[in-house]
PDB file of C-alpha atoms in Angstrom:
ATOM      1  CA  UNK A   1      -1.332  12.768  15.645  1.00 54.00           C
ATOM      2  CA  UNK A   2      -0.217  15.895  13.921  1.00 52.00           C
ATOM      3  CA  UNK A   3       3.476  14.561  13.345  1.00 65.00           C
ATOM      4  CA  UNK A   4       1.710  11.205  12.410  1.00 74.00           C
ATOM      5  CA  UNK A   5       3.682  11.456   8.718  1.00 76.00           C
ATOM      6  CA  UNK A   6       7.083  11.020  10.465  1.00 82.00           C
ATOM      7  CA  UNK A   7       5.787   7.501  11.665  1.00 85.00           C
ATOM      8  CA  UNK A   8       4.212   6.426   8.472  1.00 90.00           C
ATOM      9  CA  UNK A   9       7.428   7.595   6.719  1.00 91.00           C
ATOM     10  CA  UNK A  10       9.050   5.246   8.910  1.00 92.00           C
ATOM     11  CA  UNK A  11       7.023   2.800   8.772  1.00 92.00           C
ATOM     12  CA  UNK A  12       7.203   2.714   5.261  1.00 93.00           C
ATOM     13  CA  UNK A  13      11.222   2.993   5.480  1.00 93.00           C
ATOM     14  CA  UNK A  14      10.952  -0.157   7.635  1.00 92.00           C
ATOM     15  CA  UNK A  15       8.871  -2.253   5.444  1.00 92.00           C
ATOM     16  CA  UNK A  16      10.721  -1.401   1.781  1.00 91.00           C
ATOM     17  CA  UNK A  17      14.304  -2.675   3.942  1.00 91.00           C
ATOM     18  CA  UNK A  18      12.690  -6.054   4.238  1.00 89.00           C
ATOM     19  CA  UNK A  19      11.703  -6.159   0.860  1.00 87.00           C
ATOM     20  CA  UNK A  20      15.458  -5.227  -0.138  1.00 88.00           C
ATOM     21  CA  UNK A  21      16.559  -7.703   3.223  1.00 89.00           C
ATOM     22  CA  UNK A  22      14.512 -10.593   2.049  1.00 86.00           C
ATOM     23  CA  UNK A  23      14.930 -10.333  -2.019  1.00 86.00           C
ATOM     24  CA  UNK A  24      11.401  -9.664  -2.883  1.00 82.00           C
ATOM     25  CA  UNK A  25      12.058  -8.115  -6.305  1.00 80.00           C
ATOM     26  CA  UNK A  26      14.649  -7.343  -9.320  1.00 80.00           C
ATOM     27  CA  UNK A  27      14.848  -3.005 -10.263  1.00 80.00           C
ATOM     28  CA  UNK A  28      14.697  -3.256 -13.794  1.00 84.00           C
ATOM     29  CA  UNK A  29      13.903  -0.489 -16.422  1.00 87.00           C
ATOM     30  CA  UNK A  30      10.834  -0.112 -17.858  1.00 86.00           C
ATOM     31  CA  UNK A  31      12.458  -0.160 -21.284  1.00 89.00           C
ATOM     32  CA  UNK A  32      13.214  -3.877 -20.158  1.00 89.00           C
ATOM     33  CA  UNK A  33       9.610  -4.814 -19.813  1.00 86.00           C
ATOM     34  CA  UNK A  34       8.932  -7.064 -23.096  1.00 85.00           C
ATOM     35  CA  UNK A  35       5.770  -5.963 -24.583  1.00 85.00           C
ATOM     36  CA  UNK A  36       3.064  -8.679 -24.022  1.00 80.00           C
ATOM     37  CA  UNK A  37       4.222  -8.020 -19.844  1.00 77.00           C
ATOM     38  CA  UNK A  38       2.465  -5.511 -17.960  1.00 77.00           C
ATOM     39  CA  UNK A  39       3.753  -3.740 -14.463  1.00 80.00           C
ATOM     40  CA  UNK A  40       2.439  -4.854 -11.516  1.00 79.00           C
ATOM     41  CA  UNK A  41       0.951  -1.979  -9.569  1.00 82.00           C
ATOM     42  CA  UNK A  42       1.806  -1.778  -5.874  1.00 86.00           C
ATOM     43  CA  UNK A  43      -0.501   0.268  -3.233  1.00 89.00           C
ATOM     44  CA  UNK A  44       0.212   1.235   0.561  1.00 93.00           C
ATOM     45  CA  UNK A  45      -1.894  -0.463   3.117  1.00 92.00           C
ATOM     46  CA  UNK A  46      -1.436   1.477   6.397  1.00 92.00           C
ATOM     47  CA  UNK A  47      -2.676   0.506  10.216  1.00 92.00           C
ATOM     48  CA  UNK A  48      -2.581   1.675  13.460  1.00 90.00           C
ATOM     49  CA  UNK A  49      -1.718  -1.553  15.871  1.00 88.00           C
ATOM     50  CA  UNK A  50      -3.797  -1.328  18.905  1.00 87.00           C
ATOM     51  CA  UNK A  51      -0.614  -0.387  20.857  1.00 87.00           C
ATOM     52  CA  UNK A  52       0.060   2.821  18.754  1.00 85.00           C
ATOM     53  CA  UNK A  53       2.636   1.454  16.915  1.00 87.00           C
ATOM     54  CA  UNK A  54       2.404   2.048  13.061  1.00 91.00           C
ATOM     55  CA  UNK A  55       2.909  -0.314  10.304  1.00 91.00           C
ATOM     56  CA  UNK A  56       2.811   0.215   6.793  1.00 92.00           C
ATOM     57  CA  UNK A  57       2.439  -2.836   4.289  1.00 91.00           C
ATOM     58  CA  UNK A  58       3.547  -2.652   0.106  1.00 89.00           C
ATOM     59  CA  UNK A  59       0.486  -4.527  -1.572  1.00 85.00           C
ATOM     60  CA  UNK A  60       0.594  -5.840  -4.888  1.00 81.00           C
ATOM     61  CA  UNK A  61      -2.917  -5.003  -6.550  1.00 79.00           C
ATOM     62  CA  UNK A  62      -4.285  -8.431  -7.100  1.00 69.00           C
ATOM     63  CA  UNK A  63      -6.698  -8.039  -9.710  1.00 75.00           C
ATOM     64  CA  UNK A  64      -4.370  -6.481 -12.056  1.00 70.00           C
ATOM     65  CA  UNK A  65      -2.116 -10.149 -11.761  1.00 74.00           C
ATOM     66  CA  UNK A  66      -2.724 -13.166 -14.131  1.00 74.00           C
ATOM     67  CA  UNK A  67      -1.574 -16.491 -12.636  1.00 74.00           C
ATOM     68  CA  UNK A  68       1.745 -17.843 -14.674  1.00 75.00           C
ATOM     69  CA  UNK A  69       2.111 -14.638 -15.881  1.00 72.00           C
ATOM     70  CA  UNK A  70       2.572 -12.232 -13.136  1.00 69.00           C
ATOM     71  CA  UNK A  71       3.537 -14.843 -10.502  1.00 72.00           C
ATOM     72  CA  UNK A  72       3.798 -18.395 -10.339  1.00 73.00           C
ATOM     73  CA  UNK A  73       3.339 -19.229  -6.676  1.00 73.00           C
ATOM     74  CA  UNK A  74       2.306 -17.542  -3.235  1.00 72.00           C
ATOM     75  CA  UNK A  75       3.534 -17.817   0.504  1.00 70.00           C
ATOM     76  CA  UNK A  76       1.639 -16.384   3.829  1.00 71.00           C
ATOM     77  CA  UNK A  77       3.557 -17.801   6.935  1.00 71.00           C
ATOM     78  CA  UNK A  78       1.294 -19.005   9.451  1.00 76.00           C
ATOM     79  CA  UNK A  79       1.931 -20.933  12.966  1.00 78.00           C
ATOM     80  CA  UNK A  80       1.472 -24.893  12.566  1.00 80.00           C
ATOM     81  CA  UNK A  81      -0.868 -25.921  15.572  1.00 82.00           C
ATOM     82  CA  UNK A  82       1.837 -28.243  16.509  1.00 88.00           C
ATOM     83  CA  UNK A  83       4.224 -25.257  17.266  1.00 85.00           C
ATOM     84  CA  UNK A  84       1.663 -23.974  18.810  1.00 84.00           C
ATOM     85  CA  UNK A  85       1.270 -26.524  21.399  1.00 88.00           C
ATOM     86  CA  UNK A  86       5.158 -26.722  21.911  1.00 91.00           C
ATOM     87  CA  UNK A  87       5.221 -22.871  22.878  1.00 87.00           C
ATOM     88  CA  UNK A  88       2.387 -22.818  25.414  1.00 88.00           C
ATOM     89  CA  UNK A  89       3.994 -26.005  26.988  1.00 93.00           C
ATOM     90  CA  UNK A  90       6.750 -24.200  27.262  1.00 92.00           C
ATOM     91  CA  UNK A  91       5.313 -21.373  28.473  1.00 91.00           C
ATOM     92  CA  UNK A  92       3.265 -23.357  31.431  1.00 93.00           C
ATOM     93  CA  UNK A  93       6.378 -25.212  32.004  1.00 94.00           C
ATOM     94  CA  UNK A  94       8.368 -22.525  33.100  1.00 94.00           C
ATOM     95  CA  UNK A  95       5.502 -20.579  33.728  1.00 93.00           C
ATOM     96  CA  UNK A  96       5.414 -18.027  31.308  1.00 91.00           C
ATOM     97  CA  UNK A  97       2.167 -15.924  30.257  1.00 89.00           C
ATOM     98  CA  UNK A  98       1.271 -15.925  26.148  1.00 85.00           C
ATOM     99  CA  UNK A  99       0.329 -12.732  24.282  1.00 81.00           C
ATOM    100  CA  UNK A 100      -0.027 -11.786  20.945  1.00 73.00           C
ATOM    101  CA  UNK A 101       2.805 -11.798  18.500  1.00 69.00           C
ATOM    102  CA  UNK A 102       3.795  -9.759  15.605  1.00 66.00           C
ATOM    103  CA  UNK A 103       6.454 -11.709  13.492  1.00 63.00           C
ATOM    104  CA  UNK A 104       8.574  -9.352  11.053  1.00 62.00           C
ATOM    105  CA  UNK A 105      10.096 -10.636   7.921  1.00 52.00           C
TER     106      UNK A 105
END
């Protein structure tokens, strides 16, 4: 637990790359900011999975947003039940066992 800041470092290494993987956001100056736009403050959100593992989430503060303003639209991926069913067929088809899953952007 003492060298627990080496994980969290990585951790946080880990989840800024899929930010810059996946295109989350533009650098721009603050000089480039026009005036009736505020910036969006961002806050770590850190966890320790049940198997050790540690996993560090960037958070937009919501409450500080204005819808249209500070974004227009939002996206959470979740499992349709129907893909659901197709994997556990398939895994009592060819007799698999299900577990929990942790899907990475």
């Amino acid at each position: 637990m003492a060298d627990d800041h080496v994980g969290w470092s990585a951790a946080e290494r880990a989840e800024i790359a899929n930010h810059v993987t996946n295109r989350s956001w533009t650098y721009i100056d603050r000089s480039d900011v026009p005036t009736d736009r505020s910036i969006v403050r961002l806050i770590w959100v850190y966890k320790r999975k049940r198997s050790g593992s540690l996993k560090a989430r960037l958070c937009v503060q919501g409450c500080a947003q204005v819808h249209g303003v500070d974004y227009d639209q939002t996206f959470c991926a979740t499992l349709c039940p129907t893909s659901l069913r197709a994997l556990a067929s398939l895994a009592a088809t060819c007799g698999l066992q299900m577990r929990r899953w942790d899907f990475v952007a």
